[in-house]
Amino acid sequence: MNKILRFTFASIILLGLQTCTSLEENPEAFLTSDQFYQTQSDAIAAVNAVYQPLNGSGQTIYNSLFQIGMDIASDEALPGPRARNANVRAFAVLSHATTNDRVDEIWRQRYAAINRANIAIEKIPGINFDATLRTRLVNEAKFLRALYYFNLVRLYGGVPLILQEPSDLSKDKVQVTRASADEVYRQIIADLKDAEALPASYAKSDLGRVTGGASKSLLLRVYLTRKDWDNAISKAAEVINGPYGYDLFANFADVFNKANNNGKEHIFSAQFKSNTNGRGNSLGSRGTPTGIPGIDGGDADIPTTQLYPLYTAEDKRRDVTFFTSLVGSNGKTYTFTPHFRKYYDPAVNPNTGDSGINFPIIRFADVLLEYAEALNEKSGPSAEAYTALNRVRTRAGLQALSNLSQSEFREAVYLERRLEFVYEHQRWFDLVRTGRLIQNLKAVGKTNVQEKHYLYPIPQREIDLNPNLDQNPGW
């Protein structure tokens, strides 16, 4: 396909293959396929390596890459004073080009992760160990492959659909054409349906691994994106009424309390842990201002000026989502314009980038709001739709809604999603799937936005190296 994928196909590049038995561990070991896939421990380590791109050190998918590549381009965020990189700042005004390194990195990291998943799915069935565990591990890899492809297809449209490691690196094997978006979605759905068979829960040592409930929840999000309301409604009901024990925390602040990592609202999260050699959540630094003694803030992400005023004073989410003051190590209180707070972990000061707060990829509030949206889109606001929406609103300290038209209910759900999921990498996808990207970005002064921005450009390096790839319209 390209230089990056040739490298990926030629080398397994699995991190932590020898001793990595926990999702929080990150030893680096590089083994080739003829050295590996012999034992149960090998299989576990191989699947752990498929998780690793979610939360690895540096700018990985849920450890700032999505924030840089999408949120800063949306109506939610802007680059802060310490985000000086020209490629990052280009996203904020939608002047990014096909050669932007973040455009390339989002593509590259997902295909590297997909290759790890493909190898695990292909090799693990041939290893002789407990059949139940073997099937579980393969289904975990299928969920992760689906998640990575779901991100790709939503950003780039139809993409090369690669489901196995090529047996050789000849051009016909690596210079792959783009599958249609429909073909990619069919594979995503097939992988997630297999992954629905995963356990409902795990022992403490395996917390953070993919569950059957996570698979159903991601499948719900896929159906919602596809405007398949019937299947979205059905899948949401299975999650809500299933054996998973999901519920909202009583207090919104508990969602971002690291003592509650992998709690009842967290359906699937990128796992972070403080004091583990670069495995902290760097968003804790990116959202924190500079100039406060004893707190080393990154000041790289700041909210658009229109975002904070959307919250009413009684909305309990506002002061969890943002902060406007901090006490320095000298005991003085420092005030500042609103900054993102959700991943700020005071226990690690001054090293704010070492936050131990997990990143919530899917949480139960999302399921409730998606259920409400699908019910309304199918037949207007029903009692079940109001119940789902109002559970989220009531937790936030807001009054329950009633007596809305279908269009009024739709806007109420959209607003609730915006207020609930700030700094959780949901906003760009919501704007795209609801067709409101251009109007909303123009409303916050991002006037360069055009129709072409509904899809990312295929990275120019991929086009140059693979003549079978075509560019997205307008790029």
XYZ file of C-alpha atoms in Angstrom:
475
model
C 0.000 0.000 0.000
C 2.659 2.482 0.989
C 5.965 2.768 2.758
C 4.342 2.811 6.181
C 2.189 -0.231 5.546
C 5.005 -2.114 3.889
C 6.963 -1.599 7.056
C 3.982 -2.697 9.087
C 3.378 -5.756 6.969
C 7.051 -6.698 6.963
C 7.430 -6.419 10.735
C 5.003 -7.388 13.457
C 6.250 -4.632 15.770
C 4.265 -5.849 18.724
C 5.024 -4.018 21.947
C 5.443 -6.051 25.077
C 5.300 -9.515 23.614
C 7.393 -11.292 26.202
C 6.123 -10.092 29.569
C 3.201 -7.725 28.991
C 0.235 -9.378 30.696
C -1.557 -6.226 31.874
C -3.030 -3.406 29.820
C -1.180 -0.975 32.078
C 2.237 -2.448 31.316
C 4.299 -1.285 28.354
C 7.627 -3.092 27.978
C 8.919 -2.865 24.424
C 9.983 -6.005 22.624
C 10.106 -6.628 18.886
C 9.659 -10.148 17.599
C 8.979 -11.520 14.145
C 6.211 -13.995 13.409
C 8.525 -17.004 13.116
C 9.651 -16.385 16.701
C 6.218 -15.915 18.159
C 2.716 -17.394 18.558
C 3.714 -20.533 20.409
C 2.033 -20.276 23.809
C -0.972 -18.877 25.659
C 1.232 -16.094 27.037
C 2.252 -15.186 23.496
C -1.412 -14.904 22.498
C -2.280 -12.667 25.460
C 0.698 -10.424 24.790
C -0.194 -10.195 21.104
C -3.697 -8.969 21.890
C -2.394 -6.574 24.538
C -0.288 -5.089 21.761
C -3.468 -4.387 19.795
C -4.732 -2.315 22.739
C -1.467 -0.389 23.066
C -2.096 2.209 20.290
C -5.122 3.447 22.235
C -3.026 4.828 25.076
C 0.649 4.567 24.255
C 3.153 7.243 25.139
C 3.627 10.171 22.788
C 0.827 11.379 20.550
C -1.245 8.235 20.203
C -4.918 7.907 19.289
C -6.570 8.756 22.601
C -3.493 10.368 24.107
C -3.782 13.729 22.277
C -3.680 12.735 18.577
C -7.459 12.961 18.153
C -7.478 16.196 20.155
C -4.908 17.715 17.811
C -6.372 16.236 14.649
C -10.089 16.787 15.237
C -11.173 18.685 18.323
C -9.017 21.712 17.525
C -10.634 21.775 14.081
C -14.150 21.741 15.558
C -16.260 24.387 17.296
C -15.073 23.029 20.647
C -11.390 23.892 20.906
C -8.519 26.054 19.755
C -4.753 25.659 20.074
C -3.498 27.270 23.248
C -0.479 29.581 23.483
C 1.949 26.673 23.816
C 0.624 24.820 20.753
C 3.088 26.421 18.372
C 3.405 23.684 15.755
C 2.294 25.026 12.376
C 0.568 21.751 11.439
C -1.480 21.859 14.644
C -2.455 25.477 14.226
C -3.484 24.819 10.629
C -6.265 22.540 11.883
C -7.715 25.364 13.978
C -8.427 27.445 10.871
C -9.054 24.465 8.574
C -6.107 25.287 6.357
C -4.528 21.853 6.814
C -3.312 20.196 3.642
C -2.820 16.647 2.383
C 0.773 16.841 3.627
C -0.153 17.747 7.217
C 1.707 15.359 9.497
C -1.338 14.802 11.753
C -3.440 13.736 8.770
C -0.726 11.210 7.983
C -0.229 10.116 11.596
C -3.927 9.388 12.211
C -3.918 7.152 9.108
C -0.588 5.495 9.890
C -1.296 4.674 13.524
C -4.620 3.054 12.728
C -3.211 0.846 10.005
C -0.318 -0.184 12.230
C -2.894 -1.118 14.897
C -5.085 -2.924 12.359
C -2.093 -4.948 11.233
C -1.490 -6.050 14.827
C -5.134 -7.070 15.089
C -5.022 -8.950 11.789
C -1.997 -10.940 12.866
C -3.542 -11.830 16.217
C -6.817 -12.891 14.582
C -4.938 -15.032 12.070
C -2.308 -16.615 14.338
C -3.998 -17.183 17.700
C -6.396 -19.929 16.509
C -3.353 -22.037 15.665
C -1.967 -21.961 19.213
C -2.851 -24.895 21.458
C -4.338 -23.598 24.729
C -7.715 -23.168 26.454
C -10.350 -22.882 23.707
C -12.552 -20.416 25.601
C -9.689 -18.026 26.235
C -8.470 -18.449 22.664
C -11.864 -17.419 21.265
C -12.080 -14.518 23.707
C -8.710 -13.134 22.653
C -9.601 -13.314 18.968
C -12.862 -11.481 19.627
C -11.057 -8.773 21.592
C -8.822 -8.227 18.568
C -11.891 -8.115 16.309
C -13.469 -5.399 18.451
C -10.297 -3.336 18.298
C -9.959 -3.822 14.548
C -13.556 -2.637 14.201
C -12.868 0.424 16.352
C -9.798 1.360 14.322
C -11.647 0.913 11.012
C -14.634 2.845 12.377
C -12.362 5.784 13.085
C -10.825 5.541 9.617
C -14.063 5.298 7.657
C -15.642 8.193 9.530
C -12.628 10.392 8.841
C -11.515 9.368 5.356
C -14.520 7.603 3.827
C -13.790 4.388 1.971
C -10.304 3.114 2.794
C -8.222 0.038 1.936
C -9.804 -2.902 3.738
C -6.959 -5.154 4.861
C -7.900 -8.194 6.914
C -4.726 -10.251 6.962
C -0.993 -9.859 6.860
C 0.194 -10.279 3.270
C 2.272 -13.370 2.637
C 4.647 -11.265 0.548
C 5.311 -7.604 -0.155
C 4.701 -7.613 -3.894
C 2.935 -4.583 -5.325
C -0.334 -6.406 -5.896
C -0.433 -7.242 -2.187
C 0.516 -3.864 -0.733
C -0.746 -1.326 -3.282
C -4.395 -1.790 -2.355
C -7.375 0.129 -3.719
C -9.953 1.803 -1.476
C -12.951 -0.267 -0.478
C -16.265 1.563 -0.420
C -17.500 2.959 2.871
C -20.317 0.401 2.785
C -17.819 -2.443 2.487
C -15.802 -1.125 5.409
C -18.938 -0.779 7.535
C -20.011 -4.330 6.712
C -16.698 -5.613 8.039
C -16.948 -3.429 11.148
C -20.407 -4.787 11.897
C -19.294 -8.386 11.302
C -16.346 -8.008 13.698
C -18.511 -6.398 16.374
C -21.180 -9.076 16.109
C -18.515 -11.690 16.801
C -17.222 -9.602 19.704
C -20.687 -9.460 21.303
C -19.892 -12.931 22.653
C -17.192 -11.483 24.928
C -17.716 -11.704 28.711
C -19.974 -9.208 30.458
C -17.246 -8.410 32.986
C -13.758 -9.396 34.123
C -11.852 -9.962 37.334
C -9.900 -7.006 38.666
C -6.686 -8.088 36.963
C -8.353 -7.827 33.544
C -10.367 -4.632 34.026
C -10.249 -2.455 30.939
C -10.479 -5.299 28.442
C -13.264 -5.334 25.872
C -16.583 -6.764 27.056
C -19.678 -7.913 25.254
C -21.361 -4.732 26.460
C -18.638 -2.602 24.897
C -19.089 -4.453 21.619
C -22.846 -3.862 21.642
C -22.279 -0.207 22.554
C -19.866 0.380 19.700
C -22.243 -1.427 17.361
C -24.958 0.980 18.548
C -22.707 3.906 17.625
C -22.084 2.385 14.199
C -25.810 1.970 13.566
C -26.485 5.524 14.729
C -23.803 6.850 12.386
C -25.409 4.890 9.554
C -28.871 6.224 10.505
C -30.050 2.643 10.949
C -32.538 3.616 13.638
C -34.167 0.215 14.119
C -30.896 -1.575 14.789
C -29.631 1.307 16.926
C -32.753 1.138 19.095
C -32.501 -2.622 19.435
C -28.812 -2.562 20.323
C -29.218 0.264 22.851
C -31.961 -1.681 24.604
C -29.674 -4.719 24.815
C -26.989 -2.615 26.502
C -29.367 -0.847 28.886
C -31.270 -3.986 29.857
C -28.412 -6.468 29.596
C -26.369 -8.186 32.313
C -23.649 -5.533 32.351
C -24.610 -3.426 35.353
C -24.017 -0.121 33.573
C -25.376 3.024 35.178
C -24.615 6.708 35.541
C -22.485 7.767 38.473
C -24.578 9.795 40.875
C -22.206 12.734 40.478
C -20.782 13.818 37.133
C -17.433 14.512 38.778
C -17.102 10.807 39.582
C -16.699 10.044 35.867
C -13.296 11.753 35.949
C -12.133 10.632 39.367
C -9.291 8.184 38.805
C -10.426 6.200 41.846
C -13.428 5.273 39.685
C -11.499 4.185 36.591
C -13.407 1.329 34.899
C -16.452 2.012 37.048
C -20.108 1.392 36.274
C -20.400 4.216 33.724
C -17.189 3.363 31.888
C -18.086 0.900 29.146
C -14.708 1.065 27.404
C -11.777 3.322 28.186
C -8.190 3.915 27.172
C -6.228 2.895 30.244
C -3.829 5.349 31.868
C -1.781 5.156 35.025
C 0.416 7.694 36.777
C 4.098 7.136 37.489
C 4.521 4.463 34.837
C 7.220 5.848 32.565
C 5.162 7.842 30.112
C 1.850 5.977 30.396
C -0.056 8.935 31.834
C -2.894 10.799 30.117
C -1.232 13.812 28.513
C -4.562 15.629 28.151
C -4.160 16.443 31.834
C -1.313 18.727 30.788
C -2.652 19.977 27.461
C -5.764 21.436 29.108
C -4.017 23.068 32.089
C -2.751 26.671 31.947
C 0.818 27.739 32.529
C 2.227 30.236 35.009
C 1.041 28.571 38.226
C 3.793 27.611 40.697
C 4.014 23.856 41.244
C 1.737 23.017 38.281
C 3.445 22.403 34.943
C 0.544 23.074 32.591
C 0.853 22.495 28.858
C -1.676 25.167 27.814
C -1.978 23.531 24.398
C -5.794 23.190 24.174
C -8.289 25.895 25.082
C -12.063 25.994 24.591
C -13.613 28.273 22.013
C -15.043 31.363 23.672
C -18.599 30.278 22.808
C -18.408 26.958 24.660
C -18.258 27.799 28.363
C -21.288 30.202 28.210
C -23.477 27.361 26.878
C -23.646 25.944 30.407
C -26.179 27.358 32.820
C -25.044 28.076 36.360
C -26.942 25.067 37.738
C -25.330 22.628 35.292
C -23.049 20.490 37.456
C -20.976 19.535 34.432
C -19.588 23.022 33.909
C -17.155 23.090 36.817
C -16.026 19.524 36.154
C -15.474 20.175 32.452
C -13.654 23.477 33.000
C -11.709 25.265 35.675
C -11.046 28.980 36.006
C -8.749 28.974 39.033
C -6.076 26.863 40.711
C -4.088 27.138 43.904
C -0.343 27.168 43.326
C 2.271 25.531 45.503
C 2.783 28.914 47.152
C -0.784 28.858 48.488
C -1.992 31.643 46.208
C -5.088 31.309 44.017
C -4.586 32.014 40.323
C -7.531 32.801 38.070
C -7.658 32.419 34.310
C -10.048 32.096 31.394
C -11.818 28.701 31.205
C -9.537 25.725 30.520
C -10.340 22.036 30.087
C -10.350 20.212 33.419
C -11.606 16.658 32.938
C -8.207 14.932 33.005
C -6.444 17.214 35.483
C -5.009 14.982 38.201
C -3.710 17.061 41.140
C -2.011 14.026 42.676
C 0.728 14.111 40.017
C 1.635 17.805 40.235
C 3.825 19.282 38.969
C 3.818 16.630 36.216
C 0.312 17.263 34.842
C 0.980 15.141 31.741
C 1.220 12.072 33.976
C -2.506 12.048 34.743
C -3.884 8.688 35.855
C -7.444 9.410 34.699
C -8.639 7.034 31.987
C -9.988 8.374 28.714
C -13.646 7.301 28.232
C -14.072 6.012 24.673
C -17.613 4.799 25.434
C -19.603 5.524 28.573
C -23.170 4.829 29.589
C -24.329 8.439 29.164
C -23.490 8.053 25.486
C -25.679 4.952 25.205
C -28.611 6.780 26.808
C -28.337 9.789 24.503
C -27.888 7.624 21.429
C -30.968 5.636 22.426
C -32.956 8.847 22.836
C -31.755 10.123 19.467
C -32.567 6.913 17.592
C -36.043 6.644 19.143
C -36.819 10.237 18.220
C -35.529 9.928 14.666
C -37.622 6.842 14.086
C -40.976 8.069 15.407
C -40.622 11.229 17.467
C -40.104 11.653 21.213
C -41.516 8.673 23.085
C -41.692 8.033 26.810
C -38.570 5.873 26.539
C -36.728 8.646 24.685
C -37.603 11.192 27.372
C -36.516 8.790 30.103
C -33.107 8.244 28.491
C -32.506 11.936 27.830
C -33.723 13.075 31.225
C -31.523 10.599 33.097
C -28.527 12.483 31.756
C -30.059 15.899 32.365
C -31.160 15.090 35.909
C -27.666 13.891 36.837
C -26.388 17.241 35.544
C -28.781 19.107 37.842
C -31.109 20.220 35.042
C -34.880 19.973 34.851
C -36.489 17.147 32.941
C -37.827 18.014 29.488
C -41.290 17.206 28.149
C -43.792 18.183 25.450
C -41.254 18.749 22.694
C -41.781 18.347 18.965
C -39.560 15.924 17.085
C -37.292 18.742 15.876
C -37.150 20.320 19.337
C -36.247 16.983 20.892
C -33.551 16.467 18.257
C -31.939 19.794 19.116
C -32.221 19.025 22.831
C -30.294 15.777 22.330
C -27.651 17.499 20.208
C -27.151 20.170 22.872
C -26.997 17.558 25.628
C -24.320 15.658 23.753
C -22.314 18.830 23.342
C -22.466 19.664 27.041
C -21.861 16.094 28.207
C -18.901 15.068 26.040
C -16.614 18.100 25.846
C -12.961 17.031 25.517
C -13.963 13.421 24.837
C -13.330 13.467 21.069
C -17.007 13.184 20.194
C -17.686 16.633 18.775
C -16.120 16.345 15.313
C -17.902 13.079 14.599
C -21.209 14.504 15.834
C -20.917 17.534 13.575
C -20.108 15.379 10.570
C -22.771 12.724 11.060
C -25.520 15.310 11.702
C -24.542 17.487 8.736
C -23.919 20.584 10.847
C -20.171 20.954 10.351
C -20.162 24.023 8.132
C -22.807 26.078 9.926
C -21.378 25.383 13.381
C -17.772 26.101 12.486
C -18.699 29.325 10.749
C -20.616 30.335 13.881
C -17.358 30.312 15.862
C -15.390 32.169 13.194
C -13.802 29.216 11.412
C -14.818 30.539 8.022
C -12.398 28.435 5.962
C -14.634 25.405 6.437
C -15.911 23.901 3.183
C -17.882 20.897 2.026
C -14.631 19.012 1.457
C -13.944 19.028 5.213
C -16.626 16.421 5.821
C -13.832 13.995 4.874
C -10.153 14.162 5.712
C -7.739 14.111 2.800
C -5.951 10.874 2.075
C -2.359 11.598 3.161
C -0.321 12.739 0.183
C 2.474 10.301 0.998
C -0.003 7.440 0.641
C -1.121 8.746 -2.759
C 2.482 9.135 -3.919
C 3.464 5.613 -2.905
C 0.297 3.844 -4.001
C -1.031 4.753 -7.455
C -4.197 2.745 -6.732
C -5.364 5.293 -4.148
C -7.516 8.216 -5.226
C -7.910 11.478 -3.301
C -11.112 12.667 -1.625
C -13.114 15.372 -3.454
C -11.868 18.929 -3.071
C -8.415 17.983 -1.814
